Coordinates of C-alpha atoms in Angstrom, one line a residue:
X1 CA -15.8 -63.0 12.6
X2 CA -14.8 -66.5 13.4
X3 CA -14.7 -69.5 10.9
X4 CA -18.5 -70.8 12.2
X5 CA -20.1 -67.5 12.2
X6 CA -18.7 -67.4 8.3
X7 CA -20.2 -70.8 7.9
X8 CA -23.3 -69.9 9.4
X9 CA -24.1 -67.2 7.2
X10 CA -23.2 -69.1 4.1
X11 CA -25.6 -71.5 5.3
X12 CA -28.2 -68.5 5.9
X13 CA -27.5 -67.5 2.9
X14 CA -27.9 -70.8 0.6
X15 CA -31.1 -71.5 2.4
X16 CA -32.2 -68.1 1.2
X17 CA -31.6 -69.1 -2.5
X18 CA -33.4 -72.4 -2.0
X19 CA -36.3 -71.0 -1.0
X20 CA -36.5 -68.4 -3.1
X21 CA -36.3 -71.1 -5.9
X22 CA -38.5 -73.4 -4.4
X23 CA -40.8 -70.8 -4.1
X24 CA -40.4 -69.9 -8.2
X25 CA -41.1 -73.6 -8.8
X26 CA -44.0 -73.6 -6.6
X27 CA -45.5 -70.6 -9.0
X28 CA -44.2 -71.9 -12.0
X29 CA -46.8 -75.2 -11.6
X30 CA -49.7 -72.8 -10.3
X31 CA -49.2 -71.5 -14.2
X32 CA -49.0 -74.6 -15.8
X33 CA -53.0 -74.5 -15.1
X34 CA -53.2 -71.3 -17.3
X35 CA -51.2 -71.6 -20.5
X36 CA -51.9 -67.9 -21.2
X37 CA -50.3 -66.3 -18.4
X38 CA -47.4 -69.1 -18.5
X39 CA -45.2 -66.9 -20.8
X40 CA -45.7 -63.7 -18.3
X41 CA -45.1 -65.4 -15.2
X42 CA -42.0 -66.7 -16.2
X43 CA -40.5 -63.5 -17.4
X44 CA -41.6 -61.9 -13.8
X45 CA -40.0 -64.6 -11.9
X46 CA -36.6 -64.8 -13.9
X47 CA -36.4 -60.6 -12.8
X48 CA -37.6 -61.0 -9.8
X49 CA -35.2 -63.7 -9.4
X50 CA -32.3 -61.9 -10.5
X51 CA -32.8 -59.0 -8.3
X52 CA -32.8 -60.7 -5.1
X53 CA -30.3 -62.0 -6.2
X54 CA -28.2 -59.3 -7.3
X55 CA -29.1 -57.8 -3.5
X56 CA -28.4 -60.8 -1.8
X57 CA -24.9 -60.6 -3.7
X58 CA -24.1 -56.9 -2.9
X59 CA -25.0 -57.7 0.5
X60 CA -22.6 -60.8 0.8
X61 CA -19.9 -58.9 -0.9
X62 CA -20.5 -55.7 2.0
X63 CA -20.8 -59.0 4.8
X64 CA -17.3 -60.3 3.4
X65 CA -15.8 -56.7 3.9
X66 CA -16.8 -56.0 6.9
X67 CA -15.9 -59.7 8.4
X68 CA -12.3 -59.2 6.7
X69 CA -9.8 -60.8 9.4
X70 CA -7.5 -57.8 8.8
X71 CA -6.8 -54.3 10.0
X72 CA -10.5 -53.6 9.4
X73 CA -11.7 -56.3 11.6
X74 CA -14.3 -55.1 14.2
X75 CA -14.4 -51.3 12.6
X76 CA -17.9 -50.4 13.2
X77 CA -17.4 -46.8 11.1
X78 CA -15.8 -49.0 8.5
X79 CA -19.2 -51.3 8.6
X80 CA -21.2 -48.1 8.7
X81 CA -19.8 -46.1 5.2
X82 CA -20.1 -49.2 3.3
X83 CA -23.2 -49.7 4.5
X84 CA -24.7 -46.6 3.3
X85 CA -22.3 -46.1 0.0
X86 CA -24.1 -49.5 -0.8
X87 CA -26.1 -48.4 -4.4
X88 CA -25.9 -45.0 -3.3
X89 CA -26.3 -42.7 -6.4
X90 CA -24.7 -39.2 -5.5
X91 CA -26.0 -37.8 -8.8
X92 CA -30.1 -37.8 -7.6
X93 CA -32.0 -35.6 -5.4
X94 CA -31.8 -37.9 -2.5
X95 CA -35.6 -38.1 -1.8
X96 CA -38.4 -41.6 -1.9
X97 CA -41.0 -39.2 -3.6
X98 CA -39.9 -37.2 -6.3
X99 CA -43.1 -34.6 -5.6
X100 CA -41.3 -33.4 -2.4
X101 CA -38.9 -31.0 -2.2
X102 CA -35.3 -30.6 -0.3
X103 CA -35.4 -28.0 2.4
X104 CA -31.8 -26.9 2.9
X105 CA -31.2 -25.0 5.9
X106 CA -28.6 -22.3 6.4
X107 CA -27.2 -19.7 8.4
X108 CA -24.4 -17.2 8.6
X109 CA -22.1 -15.8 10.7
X110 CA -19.2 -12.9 9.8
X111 CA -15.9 -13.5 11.0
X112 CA -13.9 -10.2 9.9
X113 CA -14.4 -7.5 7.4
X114 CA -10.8 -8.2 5.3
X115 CA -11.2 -5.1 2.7
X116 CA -13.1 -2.9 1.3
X117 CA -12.3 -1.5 -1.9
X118 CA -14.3 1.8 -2.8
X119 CA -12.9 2.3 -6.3
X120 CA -13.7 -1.0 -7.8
X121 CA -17.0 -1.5 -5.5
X122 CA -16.1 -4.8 -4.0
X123 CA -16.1 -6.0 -0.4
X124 CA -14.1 -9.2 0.8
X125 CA -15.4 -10.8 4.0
X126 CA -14.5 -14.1 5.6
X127 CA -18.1 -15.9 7.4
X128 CA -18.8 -19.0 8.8
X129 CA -21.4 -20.2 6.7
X130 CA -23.7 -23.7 7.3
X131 CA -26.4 -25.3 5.9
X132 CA -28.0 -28.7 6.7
X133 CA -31.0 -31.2 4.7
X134 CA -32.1 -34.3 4.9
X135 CA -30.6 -37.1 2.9
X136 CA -33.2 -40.1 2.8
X137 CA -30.8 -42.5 1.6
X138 CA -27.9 -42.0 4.3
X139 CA -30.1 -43.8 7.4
X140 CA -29.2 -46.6 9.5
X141 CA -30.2 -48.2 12.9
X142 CA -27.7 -46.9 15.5
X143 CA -28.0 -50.4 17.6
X144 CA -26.8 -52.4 14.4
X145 CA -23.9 -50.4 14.6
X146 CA -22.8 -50.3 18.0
X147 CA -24.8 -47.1 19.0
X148 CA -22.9 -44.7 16.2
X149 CA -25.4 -42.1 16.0
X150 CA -23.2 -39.8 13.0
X151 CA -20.2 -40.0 11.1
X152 CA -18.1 -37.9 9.1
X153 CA -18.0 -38.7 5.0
X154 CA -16.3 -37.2 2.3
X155 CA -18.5 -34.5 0.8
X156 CA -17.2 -36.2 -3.1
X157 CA -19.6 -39.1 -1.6
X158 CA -23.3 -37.7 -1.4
X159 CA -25.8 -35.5 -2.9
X160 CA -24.7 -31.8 -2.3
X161 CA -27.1 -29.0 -3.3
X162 CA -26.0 -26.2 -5.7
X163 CA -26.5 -23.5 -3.3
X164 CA -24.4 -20.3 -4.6
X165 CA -23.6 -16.0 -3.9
X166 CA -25.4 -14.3 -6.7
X167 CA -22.4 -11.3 -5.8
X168 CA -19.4 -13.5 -6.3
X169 CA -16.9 -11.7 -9.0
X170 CA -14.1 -13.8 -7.6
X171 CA -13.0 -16.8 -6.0
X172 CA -11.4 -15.7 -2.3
X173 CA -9.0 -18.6 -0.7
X174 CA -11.1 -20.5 1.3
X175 CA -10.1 -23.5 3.1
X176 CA -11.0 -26.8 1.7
X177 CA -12.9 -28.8 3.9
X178 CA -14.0 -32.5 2.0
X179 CA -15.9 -33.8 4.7
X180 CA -19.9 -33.5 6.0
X181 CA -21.3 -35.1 9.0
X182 CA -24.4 -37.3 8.7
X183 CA -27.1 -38.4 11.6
X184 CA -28.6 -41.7 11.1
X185 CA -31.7 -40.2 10.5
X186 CA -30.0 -38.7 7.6
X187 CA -29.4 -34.8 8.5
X188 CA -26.5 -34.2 6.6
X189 CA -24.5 -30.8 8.2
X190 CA -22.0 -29.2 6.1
X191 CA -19.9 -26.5 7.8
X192 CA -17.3 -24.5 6.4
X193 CA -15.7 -20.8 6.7
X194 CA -15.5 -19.2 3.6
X195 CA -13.8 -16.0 2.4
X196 CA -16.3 -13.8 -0.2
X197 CA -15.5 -11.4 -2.3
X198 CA -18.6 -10.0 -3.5
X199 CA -19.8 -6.9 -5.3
X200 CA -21.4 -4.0 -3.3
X201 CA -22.6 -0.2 -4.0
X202 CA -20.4 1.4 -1.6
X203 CA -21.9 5.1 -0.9
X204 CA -18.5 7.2 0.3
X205 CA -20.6 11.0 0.7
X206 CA -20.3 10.3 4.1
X207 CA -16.7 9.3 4.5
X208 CA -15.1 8.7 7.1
X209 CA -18.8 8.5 8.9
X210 CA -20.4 6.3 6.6
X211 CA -22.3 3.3 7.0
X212 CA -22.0 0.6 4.4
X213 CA -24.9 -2.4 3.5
X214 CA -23.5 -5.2 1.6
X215 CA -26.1 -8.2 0.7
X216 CA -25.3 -11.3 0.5
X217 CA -27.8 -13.6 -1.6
X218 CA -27.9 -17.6 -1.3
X219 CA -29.9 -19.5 -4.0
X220 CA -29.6 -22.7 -5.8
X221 CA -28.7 -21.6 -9.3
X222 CA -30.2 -24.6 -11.2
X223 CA -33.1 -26.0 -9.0
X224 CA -36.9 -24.4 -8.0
X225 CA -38.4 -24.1 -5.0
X226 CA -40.3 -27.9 -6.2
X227 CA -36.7 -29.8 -6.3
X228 CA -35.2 -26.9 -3.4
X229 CA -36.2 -25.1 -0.9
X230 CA -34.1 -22.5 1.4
X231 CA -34.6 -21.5 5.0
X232 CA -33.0 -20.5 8.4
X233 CA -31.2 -22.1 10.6
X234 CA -31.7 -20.1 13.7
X235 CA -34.1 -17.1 13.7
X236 CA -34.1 -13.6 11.8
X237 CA -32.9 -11.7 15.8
X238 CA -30.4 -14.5 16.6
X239 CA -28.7 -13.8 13.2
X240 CA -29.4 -9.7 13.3
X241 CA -27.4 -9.6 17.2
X242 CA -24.9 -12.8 16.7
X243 CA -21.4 -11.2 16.9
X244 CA -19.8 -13.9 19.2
X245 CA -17.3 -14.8 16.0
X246 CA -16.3 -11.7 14.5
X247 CA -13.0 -9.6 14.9
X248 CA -13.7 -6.2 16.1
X249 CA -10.4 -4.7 16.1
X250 CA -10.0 -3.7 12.6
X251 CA -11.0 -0.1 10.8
X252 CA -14.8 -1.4 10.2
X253 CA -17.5 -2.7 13.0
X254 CA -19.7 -5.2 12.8
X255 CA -23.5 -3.4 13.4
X256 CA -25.8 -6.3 12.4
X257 CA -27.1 -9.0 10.0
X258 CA -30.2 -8.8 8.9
X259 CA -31.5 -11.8 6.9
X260 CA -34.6 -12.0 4.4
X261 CA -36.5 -14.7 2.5
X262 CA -37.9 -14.0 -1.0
X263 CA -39.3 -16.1 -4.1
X264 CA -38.6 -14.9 -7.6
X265 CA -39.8 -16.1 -10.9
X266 CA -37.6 -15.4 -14.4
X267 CA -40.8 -16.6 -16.7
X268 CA -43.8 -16.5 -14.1
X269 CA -43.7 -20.3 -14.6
X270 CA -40.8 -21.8 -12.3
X271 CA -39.8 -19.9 -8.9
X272 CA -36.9 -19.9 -7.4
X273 CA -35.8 -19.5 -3.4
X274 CA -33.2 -17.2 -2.0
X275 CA -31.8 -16.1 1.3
X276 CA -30.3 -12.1 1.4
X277 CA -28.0 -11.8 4.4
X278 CA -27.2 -8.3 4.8
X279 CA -24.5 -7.2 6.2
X280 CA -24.2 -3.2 8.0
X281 CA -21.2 -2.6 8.9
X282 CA -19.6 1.1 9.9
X283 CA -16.3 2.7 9.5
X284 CA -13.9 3.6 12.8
X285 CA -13.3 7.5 12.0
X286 CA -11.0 8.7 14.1
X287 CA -7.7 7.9 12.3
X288 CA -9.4 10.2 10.0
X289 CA -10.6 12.8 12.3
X290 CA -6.7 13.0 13.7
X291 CA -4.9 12.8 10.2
X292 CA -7.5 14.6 7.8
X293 CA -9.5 16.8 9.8
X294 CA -8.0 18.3 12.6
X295 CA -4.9 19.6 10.6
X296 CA -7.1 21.2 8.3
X297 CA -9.2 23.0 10.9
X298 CA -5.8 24.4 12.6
X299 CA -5.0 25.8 9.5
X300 CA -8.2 27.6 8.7
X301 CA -8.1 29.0 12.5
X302 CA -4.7 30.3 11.7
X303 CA -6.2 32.4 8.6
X304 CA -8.1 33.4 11.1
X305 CA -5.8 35.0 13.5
X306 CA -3.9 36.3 10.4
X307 CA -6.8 39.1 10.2
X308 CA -5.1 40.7 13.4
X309 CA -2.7 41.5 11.3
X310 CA -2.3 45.5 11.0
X311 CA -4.2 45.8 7.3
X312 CA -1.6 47.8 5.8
X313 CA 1.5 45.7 6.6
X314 CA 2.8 43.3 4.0
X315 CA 3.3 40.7 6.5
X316 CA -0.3 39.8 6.4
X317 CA 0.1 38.8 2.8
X318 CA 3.2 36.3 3.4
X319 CA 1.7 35.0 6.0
X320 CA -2.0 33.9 4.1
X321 CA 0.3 33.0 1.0
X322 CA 2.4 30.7 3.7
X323 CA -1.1 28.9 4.9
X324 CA -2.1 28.6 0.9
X325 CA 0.7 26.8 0.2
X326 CA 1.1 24.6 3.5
X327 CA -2.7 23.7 2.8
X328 CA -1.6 22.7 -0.8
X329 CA 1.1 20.5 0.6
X330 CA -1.3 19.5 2.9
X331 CA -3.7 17.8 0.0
X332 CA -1.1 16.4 -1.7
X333 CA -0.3 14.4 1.1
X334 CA -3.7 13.1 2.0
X335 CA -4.5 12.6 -1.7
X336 CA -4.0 9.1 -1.4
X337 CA -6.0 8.6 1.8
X338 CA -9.4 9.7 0.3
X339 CA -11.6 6.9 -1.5
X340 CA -11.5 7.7 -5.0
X341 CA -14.1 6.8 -7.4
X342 CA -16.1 7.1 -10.7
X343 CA -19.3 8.0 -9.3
X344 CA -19.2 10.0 -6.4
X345 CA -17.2 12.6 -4.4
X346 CA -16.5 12.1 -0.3
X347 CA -18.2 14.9 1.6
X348 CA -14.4 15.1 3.0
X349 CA -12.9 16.0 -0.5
X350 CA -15.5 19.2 -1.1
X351 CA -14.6 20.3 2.6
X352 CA -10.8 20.3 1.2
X353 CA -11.8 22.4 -1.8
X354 CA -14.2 24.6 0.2
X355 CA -11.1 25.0 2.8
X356 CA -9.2 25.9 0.0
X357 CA -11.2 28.4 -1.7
X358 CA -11.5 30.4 1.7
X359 CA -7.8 30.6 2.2
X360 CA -7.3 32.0 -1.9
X361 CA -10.6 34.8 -0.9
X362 CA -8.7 35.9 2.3
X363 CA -5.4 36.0 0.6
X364 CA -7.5 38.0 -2.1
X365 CA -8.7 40.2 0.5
X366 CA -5.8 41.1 2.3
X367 CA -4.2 41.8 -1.0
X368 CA -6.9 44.4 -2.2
X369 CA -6.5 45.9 1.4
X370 CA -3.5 46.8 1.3
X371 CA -3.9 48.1 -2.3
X372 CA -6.5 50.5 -0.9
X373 CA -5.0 51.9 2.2
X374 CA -1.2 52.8 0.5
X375 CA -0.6 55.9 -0.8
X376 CA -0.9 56.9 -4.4
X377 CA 0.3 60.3 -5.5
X378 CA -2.6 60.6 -8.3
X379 CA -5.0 59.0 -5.9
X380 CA -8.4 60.3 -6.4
X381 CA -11.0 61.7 -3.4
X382 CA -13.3 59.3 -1.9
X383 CA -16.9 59.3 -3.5
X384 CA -19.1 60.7 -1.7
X385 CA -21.3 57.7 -2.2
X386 CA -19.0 55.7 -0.7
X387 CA -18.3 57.9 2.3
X388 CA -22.2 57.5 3.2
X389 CA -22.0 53.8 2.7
X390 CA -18.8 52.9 4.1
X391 CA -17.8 55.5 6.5
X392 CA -21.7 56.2 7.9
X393 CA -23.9 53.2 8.0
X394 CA -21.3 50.4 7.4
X395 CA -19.4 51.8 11.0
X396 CA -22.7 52.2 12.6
X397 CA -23.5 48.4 11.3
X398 CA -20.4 47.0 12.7
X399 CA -20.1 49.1 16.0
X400 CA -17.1 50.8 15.2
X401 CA -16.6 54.5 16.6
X402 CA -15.0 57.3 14.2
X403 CA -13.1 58.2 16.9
X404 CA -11.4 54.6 17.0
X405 CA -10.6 55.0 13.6
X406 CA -9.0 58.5 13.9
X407 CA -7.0 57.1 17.4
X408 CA -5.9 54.1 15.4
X409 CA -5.0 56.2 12.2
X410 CA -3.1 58.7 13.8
X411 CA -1.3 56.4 16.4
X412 CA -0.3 53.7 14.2
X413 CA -0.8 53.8 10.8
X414 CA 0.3 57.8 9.3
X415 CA 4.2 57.4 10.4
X416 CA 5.2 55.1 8.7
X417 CA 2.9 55.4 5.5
X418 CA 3.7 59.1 5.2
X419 CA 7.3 59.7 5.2
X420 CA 8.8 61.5 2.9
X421 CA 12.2 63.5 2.2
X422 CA 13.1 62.9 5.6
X423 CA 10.2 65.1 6.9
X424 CA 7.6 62.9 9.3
X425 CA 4.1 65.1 9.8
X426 CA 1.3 64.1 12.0
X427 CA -1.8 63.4 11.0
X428 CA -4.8 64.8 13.1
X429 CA -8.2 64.1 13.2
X430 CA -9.8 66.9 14.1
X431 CA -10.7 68.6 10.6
X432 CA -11.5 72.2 12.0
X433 CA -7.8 72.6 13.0
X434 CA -6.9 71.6 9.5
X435 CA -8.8 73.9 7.9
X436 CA -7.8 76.7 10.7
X437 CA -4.0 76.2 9.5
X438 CA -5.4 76.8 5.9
X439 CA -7.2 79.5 6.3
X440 CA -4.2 81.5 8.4
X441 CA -1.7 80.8 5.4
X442 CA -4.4 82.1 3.1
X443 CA -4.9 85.6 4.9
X444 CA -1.1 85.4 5.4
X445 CA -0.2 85.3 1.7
X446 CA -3.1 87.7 0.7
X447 CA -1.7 90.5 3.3
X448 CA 1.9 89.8 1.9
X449 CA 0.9 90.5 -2.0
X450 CA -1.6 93.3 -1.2
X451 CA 1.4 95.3 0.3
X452 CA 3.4 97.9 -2.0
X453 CA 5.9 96.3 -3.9
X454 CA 9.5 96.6 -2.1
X455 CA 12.7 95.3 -3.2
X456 CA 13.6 92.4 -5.4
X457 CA 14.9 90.7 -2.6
X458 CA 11.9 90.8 -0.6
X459 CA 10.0 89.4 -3.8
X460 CA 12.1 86.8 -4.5
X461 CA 11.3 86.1 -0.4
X462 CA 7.5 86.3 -0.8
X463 CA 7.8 84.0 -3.9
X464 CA 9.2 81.5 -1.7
X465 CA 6.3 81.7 0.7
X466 CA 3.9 81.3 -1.7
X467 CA 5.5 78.2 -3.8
X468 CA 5.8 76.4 -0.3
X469 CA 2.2 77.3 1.1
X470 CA 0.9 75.9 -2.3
X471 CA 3.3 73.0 -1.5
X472 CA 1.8 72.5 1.5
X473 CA -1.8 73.1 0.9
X474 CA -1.3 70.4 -2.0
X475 CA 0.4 67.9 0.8
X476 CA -2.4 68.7 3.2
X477 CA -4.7 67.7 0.5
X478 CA -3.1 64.7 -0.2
X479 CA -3.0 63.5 3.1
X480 CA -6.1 64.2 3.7
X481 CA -7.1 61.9 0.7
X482 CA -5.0 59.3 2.0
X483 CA -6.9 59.2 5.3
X484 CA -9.9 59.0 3.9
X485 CA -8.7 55.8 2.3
X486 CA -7.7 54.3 5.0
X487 CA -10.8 55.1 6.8
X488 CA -12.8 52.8 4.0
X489 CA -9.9 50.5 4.3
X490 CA -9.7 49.8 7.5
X491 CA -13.5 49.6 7.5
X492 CA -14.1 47.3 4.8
X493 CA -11.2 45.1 6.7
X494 CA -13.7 44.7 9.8
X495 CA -16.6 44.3 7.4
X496 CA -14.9 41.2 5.2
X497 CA -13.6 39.9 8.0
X498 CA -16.5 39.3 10.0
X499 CA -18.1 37.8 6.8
X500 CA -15.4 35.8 6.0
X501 CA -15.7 34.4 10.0
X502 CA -19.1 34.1 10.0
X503 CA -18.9 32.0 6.9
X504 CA -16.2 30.1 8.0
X505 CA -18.6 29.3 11.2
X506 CA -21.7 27.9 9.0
X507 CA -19.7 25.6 7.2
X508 CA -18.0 23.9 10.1
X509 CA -21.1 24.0 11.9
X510 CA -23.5 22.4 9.2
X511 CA -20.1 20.0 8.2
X512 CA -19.9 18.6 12.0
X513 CA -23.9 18.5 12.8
X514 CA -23.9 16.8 9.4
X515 CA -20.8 14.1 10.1
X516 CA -22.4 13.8 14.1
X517 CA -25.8 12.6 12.9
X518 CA -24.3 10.4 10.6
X519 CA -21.7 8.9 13.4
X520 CA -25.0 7.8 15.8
X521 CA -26.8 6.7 13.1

């Protein structure tokens, strides 16, 4: 301003004084008529006085600021904040009538899912969080100051309300941000990103399909809904499908925000406001799928195969104890990808175990097997209960024809089992021709000791028949009992196997409806 506009508003100014005192004096001789009221009036006018006075000072001191000749001169944002920091108390609700309350308005908006730890139940987010009210006190007249419809202030400046996360456990590393912007007509909007870490019940039965909800509650910890109130900014389906912001490359996506008002009340007396954002968000599974699943299902398919295995060779037992112990290995190295915690077991972790448990029955399996089809020298007969069970209705059961059994016995499996001193005999199925062979060296011995006694050398000769026909009936016996045993074997091989596949089946069927469903959920 220029030396005469300075002038003139000293003059403006002195002429206010004079007629505020000419006006006192002018009241002061009204009550000169009334000696009763004299001593009242006075006291009213010396306040009354001193207030407009006090204003008219403030106001001259803001006048001789904003007139400064310096770097300042001319700053109309300058003009503005002193304007309204003029008497402005920060620490009061910044309403005229103390009966109404301060609607605060937020809203939310996720920016990325930073971590989610399942053992110590707490989820770390970063969101875009805003909320808005009206501050009565910060108004102005945009044409008194050049048209400026808003301006930034420090947020250490005004009346901020105590809006707070019930789930905070820690404090994440936001980014400070110290200033609010203000409208004349006093909406105050305060904007700022802000990394939560909050606590959540994470449910991991469902890992790596699962579906997490994680709330979010805003409240004013100190005030009720008569000194503060809480609403949106934006609608409930704006805020449910808004996912212009977030980051959807990591391991979790974003599936909505759903947002809810409530009112609760501690005593039944005073109520208090709050906004629950929640927040659904689902796990990516297919690093999983590749790294934990499908290893484990070629494993149990090569168990599978390993039944092809001829039932009395030992191979089959190396090669199950192989897969037990690569499947161990296996665990040990995805130990530390599962979730672990105190409450609850993975879905994934009792398909492990379950895995596991098959492999150690089949490697049980193959193991009694063999037991039963090799040959024992003081092996006993089959039972005859057995026979009917095994060798009768189980083959009918299972399709398998006798004749299979004796083709397969005969062909592949008596050579090698039944060797011994250097002497190889074949093993036929056909019983009749067995019993035919018996029956000849029977007549055959009797005919030789019915016949007269002859020499000693000829005794000594028929001796040696009859020691290796009883030899021979006792090998025939023996073998016989050996085939039988490998009948049942070879059975019950067919019969636990198709078990074991068929339970093998229902579990990876019910496991991957179970994780399906839960994927398109």
């Amino acid at each position: 301003m220029t030396a005469r506009a300075l002038l003139e508003s000293s003059e403006i100014t002195n002429g206010a004084k004079r007629a505020s005192l000419e006006g006192s004096s002018t009241r002061l001789e009204a009550c000169e008529k009334n000696p009763g009221q004299r001593q009242t009036a006075l006291h009213n006018e010396v306040f009354s006085t001193l207030d407009s006075s006090l204003r008219l000072y403030l106001w001259d001191g803001v006048k001789k600021l904003s007139s400064n000749t310096g770097r300042f001169a001319n700053a109309t944002l300058v003009r503005l904040n002193e304007f309204l920091s003029a008497g402005y108390k920060k620490g009061v609700r910044p309403v005229r009538d103390w009966r109404q309350s301060t609607t605060v308005a937020i809203d939310l908006m996720v920016y990325a899912i930073l971590n989610v730890d399942e053992k110590n139940q707490v989820l770390t987010t970063y969101v875009w969080y805003r909320q808005q009210w009206i501050d009565e006190f910060l108004t102005w007249d945009p044409e008194e100051f050049d048209e400026v419809k808003q301006i930034s202030i420090p947020t250490a400046n005004i009346w901020v309300p105590d809006i707070l996360i019930n789930e905070f456990v820690d404090v994440g590393k936001s980014p400070d941000i110290p200033y609010v912007y203000v409208g004349h007509s006093g909406l105050v909007r305060n904007y700022k990103p802000i990394q939560v870490v909050t606590a959540c019940s994470l449910n991991i039965y469902n890992f790596p399909y699962d579906v997490q909800k994680c709330s979010l509650t805003f409240q004013s910890w100190l005030h009720t809904t008569k000194d503060i109130n809480i609403t949106l900014m934006r609608t409930p389906e704006e805020v449910m499908n808004d996912k212009r912001v977030f980051m959807n490359q990591g391991e979790w996506e974003l599936l909505h925000v759903l947002s809810t008002y409530n009112k609760f009340s501690i005593d039944n007396d005073d109520f208090y406001a709050e906004m629950k954002f929640t927040v659904v968000i689902r796990r990516r599974p297919l690093f999983y799928t590749v790294n934990l699943l499908l290893p484990s299902v070629f494993l149990m398919v090569m168990d599978i195969v390993g039944f092809y295995l001829p039932p009395d060779s030992g191979e089959r037992v190396s090669f199950k104890i192989t897969l037990l112990l690569g499947y161990s290995v296996f665990l040990i190295i995805v130990s530390d990808t599962l979730p672990a915690t105190a409450i609850g077991t993975p879905l994934i972790g009792v398909y492990f175990v379950v895995c596991m448990a098959l492999l150690v029955i089949s490697l049980t399996e193959s193991v009694l097997i063999v037991r039963l089809v090799h040959k024992q020298d003081l092996q006993s007969r089959v039972p005859q209960w057995v026979k009917h069970l095994v060798l009768e209705k189980a083959t009918v059961l299972l399709c398998i024809r006798n004749k299979k059994v004796c083709s397969l016995l005969s062909q592949g499996t008596d050579l090698p089992l039944y060797k011994e001193n250097n002497m190889n005999t074949a093993v036929h199925c056909n019983h009749h021709s067995c019993e035919g062979s018996r029956d000849s060296g029977r007549n055959l011995g009797l005919s030789l000791s019915t016949r007269d006694t002859g020499p000693p050398v000829m005794d000594g000769i028929l001796r040696e028949i009859t020691t290796i026909r009883q030899f021979m009936e006792k090998k025939d016996e023996s073998r016989e009992i050996a085939k039988e045993w490998l009948q049942v074997g070879y059975v019950l091989d067919v019969l636990l196997f198709r078990i074991y596949l068929l339970t093998v089946l229902a579990y990876s069927i019910t496991l991957g409806t179970l994780w399906s469903v839960w994927q398109t959920v």
